[in-house]
mmCIF file of C-alpha atoms in Angstrom:
data_model
loop_
_atom_site.group_PDB
_atom_site.id
_atom_site.type_symbol
_atom_site.label_atom_id
_atom_site.label_comp_id
_atom_site.label_asym_id
_atom_site.label_seq_id
_atom_site.Cartn_x
_atom_site.Cartn_y
_atom_site.Cartn_z
ATOM 1 C CA UNK A 1 87.067 97.512 127.823
ATOM 2 C CA UNK A 2 89.890 99.717 129.289
ATOM 3 C CA UNK A 3 91.960 101.325 126.555
ATOM 4 C CA UNK A 4 94.890 102.163 128.836
ATOM 5 C CA UNK A 5 97.171 99.303 127.584
ATOM 6 C CA UNK A 6 100.464 99.993 125.961
ATOM 7 C CA UNK A 7 101.773 98.449 122.613
ATOM 8 C CA UNK A 8 105.155 98.833 120.884
ATOM 9 C CA UNK A 9 105.214 99.134 117.063
ATOM 10 C CA UNK A 10 108.321 98.830 114.810
ATOM 11 C CA UNK A 11 108.793 100.548 111.522
ATOM 12 C CA UNK A 12 109.622 98.953 108.173
ATOM 13 C CA UNK A 13 111.550 100.098 105.116
ATOM 14 C CA UNK A 14 111.230 103.727 104.335
ATOM 15 C CA UNK A 15 112.071 104.892 107.887
ATOM 16 C CA UNK A 16 115.846 104.594 107.320
ATOM 17 C CA UNK A 17 117.993 107.780 107.029
ATOM 18 C CA UNK A 18 121.626 108.639 107.370
ATOM 19 C CA UNK A 19 122.498 109.760 110.953
ATOM 20 C CA UNK A 20 119.528 107.896 112.605
ATOM 21 C CA UNK A 21 120.073 107.300 116.389
ATOM 22 C CA UNK A 22 123.132 109.604 116.311
ATOM 23 C CA UNK A 23 121.885 111.622 119.357
ATOM 24 C CA UNK A 24 120.814 108.539 121.276
ATOM 25 C CA UNK A 25 124.159 106.955 120.794
ATOM 26 C CA UNK A 26 125.826 109.942 122.484
ATOM 27 C CA UNK A 27 123.842 109.378 125.657
ATOM 28 C CA UNK A 28 123.494 105.523 125.603
ATOM 29 C CA UNK A 29 126.453 103.178 124.991
ATOM 30 C CA UNK A 30 123.964 100.374 124.448
ATOM 31 C CA UNK A 31 123.214 101.835 120.984
ATOM 32 C CA UNK A 32 126.703 101.426 119.595
ATOM 33 C CA UNK A 33 127.054 98.067 121.454
ATOM 34 C CA UNK A 34 123.929 96.844 119.539
ATOM 35 C CA UNK A 35 125.295 97.976 116.256
ATOM 36 C CA UNK A 36 128.620 96.467 117.008
ATOM 37 C CA UNK A 37 126.895 93.146 117.606
ATOM 38 C CA UNK A 38 125.057 93.512 114.297
ATOM 39 C CA UNK A 39 128.347 94.513 112.491
ATOM 40 C CA UNK A 40 130.044 91.343 113.662
ATOM 41 C CA UNK A 41 127.168 89.278 112.288
ATOM 42 C CA UNK A 42 127.227 91.123 108.977
ATOM 43 C CA UNK A 43 130.920 91.411 108.492
ATOM 44 C CA UNK A 44 130.943 95.124 107.887
ATOM 45 C CA UNK A 45 130.711 98.334 109.989
ATOM 46 C CA UNK A 46 126.896 98.938 110.029
ATOM 47 C CA UNK A 47 127.156 101.943 112.418
ATOM 48 C CA UNK A 48 129.583 103.732 110.040
ATOM 49 C CA UNK A 49 127.314 103.144 107.056
ATOM 50 C CA UNK A 50 124.234 104.354 108.963
ATOM 51 C CA UNK A 51 125.937 107.498 110.294
ATOM 52 C CA UNK A 52 127.972 108.467 107.215
ATOM 53 C CA UNK A 53 126.046 106.868 104.351
ATOM 54 C CA UNK A 54 125.777 107.186 101.376
ATOM 55 C CA UNK A 55 121.998 107.124 101.470
ATOM 56 C CA UNK A 56 121.933 105.106 98.218
ATOM 57 C CA UNK A 57 123.845 102.327 99.938
ATOM 58 C CA UNK A 58 121.534 102.490 103.030
ATOM 59 C CA UNK A 59 118.557 102.204 100.764
ATOM 60 C CA UNK A 60 119.769 98.924 99.213
ATOM 61 C CA UNK A 61 117.161 96.456 100.717
ATOM 62 C CA UNK A 62 119.736 93.964 101.993
ATOM 63 C CA UNK A 63 121.328 96.744 103.877
ATOM 64 C CA UNK A 64 118.114 98.615 104.940
ATOM 65 C CA UNK A 65 116.677 95.596 106.516
ATOM 66 C CA UNK A 66 119.467 94.784 109.060
ATOM 67 C CA UNK A 67 119.954 98.499 109.656
ATOM 68 C CA UNK A 68 116.418 99.280 110.593
ATOM 69 C CA UNK A 69 116.102 95.972 112.622
ATOM 70 C CA UNK A 70 119.310 97.031 114.677
ATOM 71 C CA UNK A 71 118.009 100.674 115.188
ATOM 72 C CA UNK A 72 114.765 99.361 116.589
ATOM 73 C CA UNK A 73 116.400 96.855 118.817
ATOM 74 C CA UNK A 74 118.973 99.329 120.066
ATOM 75 C CA UNK A 75 116.110 101.681 120.883
ATOM 76 C CA UNK A 76 114.236 98.955 122.800
ATOM 77 C CA UNK A 77 117.337 98.303 124.801
ATOM 78 C CA UNK A 78 117.769 102.087 125.705
ATOM 79 C CA UNK A 79 113.963 101.815 126.740
ATOM 80 C CA UNK A 80 114.723 98.825 128.924
ATOM 81 C CA UNK A 81 117.828 100.458 130.342
ATOM 82 C CA UNK A 82 115.632 103.492 131.329
ATOM 83 C CA UNK A 83 113.028 101.423 133.112
ATOM 84 C CA UNK A 84 110.382 102.210 130.657
ATOM 85 C CA UNK A 85 107.017 100.534 130.870
ATOM 86 C CA UNK A 86 106.658 97.062 129.516
ATOM 87 C CA UNK A 87 104.269 96.870 126.600
ATOM 88 C CA UNK A 88 101.388 94.371 126.631
ATOM 89 C CA UNK A 89 101.566 93.731 122.946
ATOM 90 C CA UNK A 90 103.755 94.293 119.971
ATOM 91 C CA UNK A 91 103.484 94.653 116.185
ATOM 92 C CA UNK A 92 105.756 95.571 113.296
ATOM 93 C CA UNK A 93 105.226 96.780 109.702
ATOM 94 C CA UNK A 94 106.671 94.342 107.218
ATOM 95 C CA UNK A 95 110.460 94.162 108.061
ATOM 96 C CA UNK A 96 109.368 95.696 111.512
ATOM 97 C CA UNK A 97 107.754 92.510 112.395
ATOM 98 C CA UNK A 98 111.240 91.010 112.828
ATOM 99 C CA UNK A 99 112.059 93.754 115.263
ATOM 100 C CA UNK A 100 109.060 92.848 117.237
ATOM 101 C CA UNK A 101 110.069 89.086 117.239
ATOM 102 C CA UNK A 102 113.508 89.939 118.746
ATOM 103 C CA UNK A 103 112.137 92.324 121.289
ATOM 104 C CA UNK A 104 109.408 89.840 122.227
ATOM 105 C CA UNK A 105 112.062 87.168 122.875
ATOM 106 C CA UNK A 106 111.102 84.996 119.948
ATOM 107 C CA UNK A 107 114.288 85.023 118.024
ATOM 108 C CA UNK A 108 117.930 85.946 118.927
ATOM 109 C CA UNK A 109 119.042 89.345 117.725
ATOM 110 C CA UNK A 110 122.227 88.014 115.999
ATOM 111 C CA UNK A 111 120.179 85.332 114.222
ATOM 112 C CA UNK A 112 117.577 87.930 113.170
ATOM 113 C CA UNK A 113 120.250 90.231 111.690
ATOM 114 C CA UNK A 114 121.486 87.322 109.511
ATOM 115 C CA UNK A 115 118.011 86.352 108.506
ATOM 116 C CA UNK A 116 116.883 89.885 107.520
ATOM 117 C CA UNK A 117 119.956 90.383 105.371
ATOM 118 C CA UNK A 118 119.151 87.211 103.599
ATOM 119 C CA UNK A 119 115.537 88.330 103.410
ATOM 120 C CA UNK A 120 116.539 91.554 101.685
ATOM 121 C CA UNK A 121 118.893 89.846 99.280
ATOM 122 C CA UNK A 122 116.447 87.063 98.276
ATOM 123 C CA UNK A 123 113.647 89.506 97.896
ATOM 124 C CA UNK A 124 115.868 91.705 95.589
ATOM 125 C CA UNK A 125 116.948 88.764 93.608
ATOM 126 C CA UNK A 126 113.398 87.281 93.200
ATOM 127 C CA UNK A 127 112.466 89.741 90.376
ATOM 128 C CA UNK A 128 115.036 91.400 88.121
ATOM 129 C CA UNK A 129 115.238 95.245 88.295
ATOM 130 C CA UNK A 130 112.782 96.918 86.190
ATOM 131 C CA UNK A 131 110.319 93.964 85.932
ATOM 132 C CA UNK A 132 108.280 94.862 89.002
ATOM 133 C CA UNK A 133 106.789 98.057 90.543
ATOM 134 C CA UNK A 134 104.963 99.336 93.598
ATOM 135 C CA UNK A 135 102.426 102.239 93.736
ATOM 136 C CA UNK A 136 100.635 104.083 96.551
ATOM 137 C CA UNK A 137 96.859 104.656 95.903
ATOM 138 C CA UNK A 138 95.595 107.640 97.871
ATOM 139 C CA UNK A 139 91.879 108.372 98.575
ATOM 140 C CA UNK A 140 90.024 105.302 97.293
ATOM 141 C CA UNK A 141 88.224 102.585 99.134
ATOM 142 C CA UNK A 142 90.101 99.394 99.572
ATOM 143 C CA UNK A 143 87.401 97.353 97.635
ATOM 144 C CA UNK A 144 87.702 99.663 94.638
ATOM 145 C CA UNK A 145 91.462 99.277 94.590
ATOM 146 C CA UNK A 146 91.058 95.457 94.817
ATOM 147 C CA UNK A 147 88.716 95.603 91.840
ATOM 148 C CA UNK A 148 91.134 97.782 89.824
ATOM 149 C CA UNK A 149 93.845 95.131 90.330
ATOM 150 C CA UNK A 150 91.584 92.280 89.309
ATOM 151 C CA UNK A 151 90.470 94.360 86.175
ATOM 152 C CA UNK A 152 94.113 95.269 85.390
ATOM 153 C CA UNK A 153 95.152 91.591 85.358
ATOM 154 C CA UNK A 154 92.223 90.805 82.983
ATOM 155 C CA UNK A 155 92.775 93.722 80.756
ATOM 156 C CA UNK A 156 95.270 92.379 78.327
ATOM 157 C CA UNK A 157 95.161 88.804 77.350
ATOM 158 C CA UNK A 158 98.683 88.958 75.932
ATOM 159 C CA UNK A 159 99.853 89.803 79.419
ATOM 160 C CA UNK A 160 97.868 87.065 81.190
ATOM 161 C CA UNK A 161 100.668 86.188 83.397
ATOM 162 C CA UNK A 162 101.168 89.715 84.730
ATOM 163 C CA UNK A 163 99.961 90.182 88.358
ATOM 164 C CA UNK A 164 99.128 93.102 90.539
ATOM 165 C CA UNK A 165 97.730 92.941 93.924
ATOM 166 C CA UNK A 166 97.178 95.186 97.159
ATOM 167 C CA UNK A 167 100.211 94.692 99.345
ATOM 168 C CA UNK A 168 100.220 97.293 102.143
ATOM 169 C CA UNK A 169 96.824 98.103 103.810
ATOM 170 C CA UNK A 170 98.458 101.097 105.509
ATOM 171 C CA UNK A 171 95.553 103.203 106.642
ATOM 172 C CA UNK A 172 92.079 104.086 105.426
ATOM 173 C CA UNK A 173 92.460 105.660 102.031
ATOM 174 C CA UNK A 174 96.035 104.550 101.719
ATOM 175 C CA UNK A 175 96.764 101.330 99.951
ATOM 176 C CA UNK A 176 99.900 100.121 98.235
ATOM 177 C CA UNK A 177 99.803 97.876 95.202
ATOM 178 C CA UNK A 178 102.561 95.920 93.653
ATOM 179 C CA UNK A 179 103.262 93.435 90.822
ATOM 180 C CA UNK A 180 104.583 93.445 87.209
ATOM 181 C CA UNK A 181 105.233 97.079 86.207
ATOM 182 C CA UNK A 182 102.788 97.088 83.227
ATOM 183 C CA UNK A 183 100.007 95.602 85.328
ATOM 184 C CA UNK A 184 100.681 98.206 88.157
ATOM 185 C CA UNK A 185 100.505 101.038 85.546
ATOM 186 C CA UNK A 186 97.144 99.627 84.292
ATOM 187 C CA UNK A 187 95.831 99.377 87.790
ATOM 188 C CA UNK A 188 96.987 102.928 88.631
ATOM 189 C CA UNK A 189 95.099 104.228 85.679
ATOM 190 C CA UNK A 190 91.908 102.266 86.626
ATOM 191 C CA UNK A 191 92.252 103.650 90.233
ATOM 192 C CA UNK A 192 92.337 107.225 88.952
ATOM 193 C CA UNK A 193 89.335 106.540 86.795
ATOM 194 C CA UNK A 194 87.591 105.234 89.888
ATOM 195 C CA UNK A 195 88.164 108.437 91.789
ATOM 196 C CA UNK A 196 91.588 108.001 93.500
ATOM 197 C CA UNK A 197 93.048 111.235 94.545
ATOM 198 C CA UNK A 198 96.574 110.207 93.717
ATOM 199 C CA UNK A 199 98.334 107.135 92.235
ATOM 200 C CA UNK A 200 102.091 107.342 92.795
ATOM 201 C CA UNK A 201 104.830 104.902 91.705
ATOM 202 C CA UNK A 202 107.118 104.292 94.760
ATOM 203 C CA UNK A 203 110.879 104.343 94.449
ATOM 204 C CA UNK A 204 111.437 100.775 95.415
ATOM 205 C CA UNK A 205 113.463 98.058 93.514
ATOM 206 C CA UNK A 206 111.121 95.070 93.788
ATOM 207 C CA UNK A 207 107.283 94.202 94.131
ATOM 208 C CA UNK A 208 107.446 93.282 97.777
ATOM 209 C CA UNK A 209 104.562 91.204 99.423
ATOM 210 C CA UNK A 210 103.252 89.750 96.156
ATOM 211 C CA UNK A 211 103.293 86.208 94.749
ATOM 212 C CA UNK A 212 106.375 87.204 92.807
ATOM 213 C CA UNK A 213 108.255 86.976 96.131
ATOM 214 C CA UNK A 214 107.464 83.311 96.570
ATOM 215 C CA UNK A 215 110.915 82.244 95.418
ATOM 216 C CA UNK A 216 112.529 84.523 98.047
ATOM 217 C CA UNK A 217 110.175 82.908 100.699
ATOM 218 C CA UNK A 218 111.087 79.415 99.686
ATOM 219 C CA UNK A 219 114.805 80.273 99.885
ATOM 220 C CA UNK A 220 114.465 81.956 103.355
ATOM 221 C CA UNK A 221 112.344 79.169 104.602
ATOM 222 C CA UNK A 222 115.240 76.628 105.079
ATOM 223 C CA UNK A 223 117.260 79.296 107.030
ATOM 224 C CA UNK A 224 114.214 80.129 109.128
ATOM 225 C CA UNK A 225 113.636 76.471 109.927
ATOM 226 C CA UNK A 226 117.287 75.950 111.074
ATOM 227 C CA UNK A 227 117.005 79.025 113.452
ATOM 228 C CA UNK A 228 115.768 78.632 117.134
ATOM 229 C CA UNK A 229 112.460 80.308 117.692
ATOM 230 C CA UNK A 230 110.811 80.627 121.156
ATOM 231 C CA UNK A 231 107.280 81.297 122.408
ATOM 232 C CA UNK A 232 106.807 85.142 122.782
ATOM 233 C CA UNK A 233 107.267 86.738 126.090
ATOM 234 C CA UNK A 234 105.053 89.581 124.807
ATOM 235 C CA UNK A 235 102.286 88.756 122.234
ATOM 236 C CA UNK A 236 103.005 89.900 118.607
ATOM 237 C CA UNK A 237 100.177 90.677 116.114
ATOM 238 C CA UNK A 238 101.369 89.272 112.838
ATOM 239 C CA UNK A 239 100.933 91.144 109.510
ATOM 240 C CA UNK A 240 99.408 88.138 107.592
ATOM 241 C CA UNK A 241 96.648 87.387 109.861
ATOM 242 C CA UNK A 242 96.386 90.355 112.324
ATOM 243 C CA UNK A 243 96.393 87.682 115.134
ATOM 244 C CA UNK A 244 98.884 86.604 117.744
ATOM 245 C CA UNK A 245 100.586 83.131 117.935
ATOM 246 C CA UNK A 246 102.278 81.289 120.740
ATOM 247 C CA UNK A 247 103.741 78.312 118.957
ATOM 248 C CA UNK A 248 107.258 78.859 117.628
ATOM 249 C CA UNK A 249 106.866 76.674 114.659
ATOM 250 C CA UNK A 250 103.686 78.372 113.683
ATOM 251 C CA UNK A 251 105.554 81.776 113.896
ATOM 252 C CA UNK A 252 108.216 80.437 111.589
ATOM 253 C CA UNK A 253 105.770 79.468 109.012
ATOM 254 C CA UNK A 254 103.968 82.858 109.200
ATOM 255 C CA UNK A 255 107.278 84.716 108.789
ATOM 256 C CA UNK A 256 107.858 82.825 105.608
ATOM 257 C CA UNK A 257 104.260 83.523 104.357
ATOM 258 C CA UNK A 258 104.712 87.200 105.321
ATOM 259 C CA UNK A 259 107.273 87.710 102.376
ATOM 260 C CA UNK A 260 104.603 87.123 99.727
ATOM 261 C CA UNK A 261 101.480 88.210 101.594
ATOM 262 C CA UNK A 262 99.813 91.446 102.099
ATOM 263 C CA UNK A 263 100.692 93.635 105.184
ATOM 264 C CA UNK A 264 97.386 94.114 106.847
ATOM 265 C CA UNK A 265 98.463 97.019 109.046
ATOM 266 C CA UNK A 266 94.930 98.498 109.441
ATOM 267 C CA UNK A 267 93.680 95.156 110.788
ATOM 268 C CA UNK A 268 96.739 94.802 112.981
ATOM 269 C CA UNK A 269 96.061 98.191 114.672
ATOM 270 C CA UNK A 270 92.478 97.364 114.994
ATOM 271 C CA UNK A 271 93.573 94.068 116.692
ATOM 272 C CA UNK A 272 95.598 96.151 119.189
ATOM 273 C CA UNK A 273 92.752 98.426 119.955
ATOM 274 C CA UNK A 274 90.261 95.615 120.232
ATOM 275 C CA UNK A 275 92.560 94.095 122.936
ATOM 276 C CA UNK A 276 92.429 97.359 124.874
ATOM 277 C CA UNK A 277 95.525 99.095 123.579
ATOM 278 C CA UNK A 278 95.135 102.877 123.954
ATOM 279 C CA UNK A 279 98.842 103.976 123.463
ATOM 280 C CA UNK A 280 101.349 102.936 120.774
ATOM 281 C CA UNK A 281 105.062 103.760 120.955
ATOM 282 C CA UNK A 282 106.930 103.625 117.667
ATOM 283 C CA UNK A 283 110.164 102.005 118.601
ATOM 284 C CA UNK A 284 112.817 103.069 116.077
ATOM 285 C CA UNK A 285 113.528 105.825 113.664
ATOM 286 C CA UNK A 286 110.880 108.035 112.173
ATOM 287 C CA UNK A 287 107.168 108.603 112.769
ATOM 288 C CA UNK A 288 105.611 106.799 109.921
ATOM 289 C CA UNK A 289 103.578 104.319 111.926
ATOM 290 C CA UNK A 290 102.486 106.981 114.434
ATOM 291 C CA UNK A 291 100.937 108.816 111.406
ATOM 292 C CA UNK A 292 99.295 105.639 109.999
ATOM 293 C CA UNK A 293 98.054 104.555 113.479
ATOM 294 C CA UNK A 294 96.450 108.008 114.100
ATOM 295 C CA UNK A 295 94.543 107.793 110.727
ATOM 296 C CA UNK A 296 93.385 104.362 111.600
ATOM 297 C CA UNK A 297 92.028 105.230 115.103
ATOM 298 C CA UNK A 298 91.947 108.889 116.132
ATOM 299 C CA UNK A 299 91.524 107.874 119.665
ATOM 300 C CA UNK A 300 94.876 106.234 119.808
ATOM 301 C CA UNK A 301 97.659 107.990 121.748
ATOM 302 C CA UNK A 302 100.752 107.737 119.487
ATOM 303 C CA UNK A 303 104.195 108.289 120.860
ATOM 304 C CA UNK A 304 107.730 108.065 119.225
ATOM 305 C CA UNK A 305 111.308 107.370 120.119
ATOM 306 C CA UNK A 306 113.176 108.743 117.146
ATOM 307 C CA UNK A 307 115.326 111.229 119.051
ATOM 308 C CA UNK A 308 116.578 111.553 122.516
ATOM 309 C CA UNK A 309 113.995 114.364 123.080
ATOM 310 C CA UNK A 310 111.135 112.133 121.776
ATOM 311 C CA UNK A 311 112.261 109.235 123.867
ATOM 312 C CA UNK A 312 112.485 111.358 127.095
ATOM 313 C CA UNK A 313 108.953 112.807 126.392
ATOM 314 C CA UNK A 314 107.578 109.301 125.819
ATOM 315 C CA UNK A 315 109.073 108.018 129.102
ATOM 316 C CA UNK A 316 107.536 110.962 130.920
ATOM 317 C CA UNK A 317 104.182 110.484 129.266
ATOM 318 C CA UNK A 318 103.759 106.851 130.440
ATOM 319 C CA UNK A 319 103.070 106.502 134.256
ATOM 320 C CA UNK A 320 104.812 103.189 134.697
ATOM 321 C CA UNK A 321 107.929 104.588 133.031
ATOM 322 C CA UNK A 322 111.113 104.982 135.141
ATOM 323 C CA UNK A 323 113.170 108.283 135.471
#
């Protein structure tokens, strides 16, 4: 099968930084126009916050989510304005899946901005601060991490209600776990005992993509149901199943499930390459996904758009691109 096809991938939380897209905005008015559209939906000046900070406020999940969505959509609009090649598929990591939905024509941008702000707010409110935790496990087979999580939940009968589970299958040898803080700590120790190179607590405020997020999903479900979704103009590989969907109602359901389900990024990238994708363009700030994708499949050509120079180089690198 030819591997010359192009996919766009969209980053999730962790890729935000104060000043992102500043240089693109100097050259392309569509960047500030996109942020103005988001600011109107949110009721505050998102561009000012993204450019001036403080970083602590930008890192609040109910701010981070609309900020990254807007940054990715603005970058996509620049790409279109420049006559860039149309990707044959899309995927996004966690929050980034919402960026993919907008750029694939599934959901209106303004609607998505409102939904992801609520998504962030509901996810934060689902578990009180200090109760949950997330940790990155480096250098251990997925199956051994999964076993450690199961063992950690069984370790102390007095904490039988504690949960910990794999939540981000990011790349071979990099798996994020999450759940109740005590259970995460036990799983980290078991992973180290099993030979993990590192087990690192992550500076996040809630155990995302675990069963503890079910209340957030239930709250967001009614808002998603009342929002218009369309069939995709470009197929999107979904985090939960690593498959594409065409039915708008099924996409609504999977975006609710995504909140409390693991992000199967390795499987998503493998689904792209199995469909003949040979190049991924990371659409938005940072190069996190480019790094992960290269570790998942060394044969992948990974390009980024996180600066004007990077965007120009990516446009030049793709033969169907415009100027």
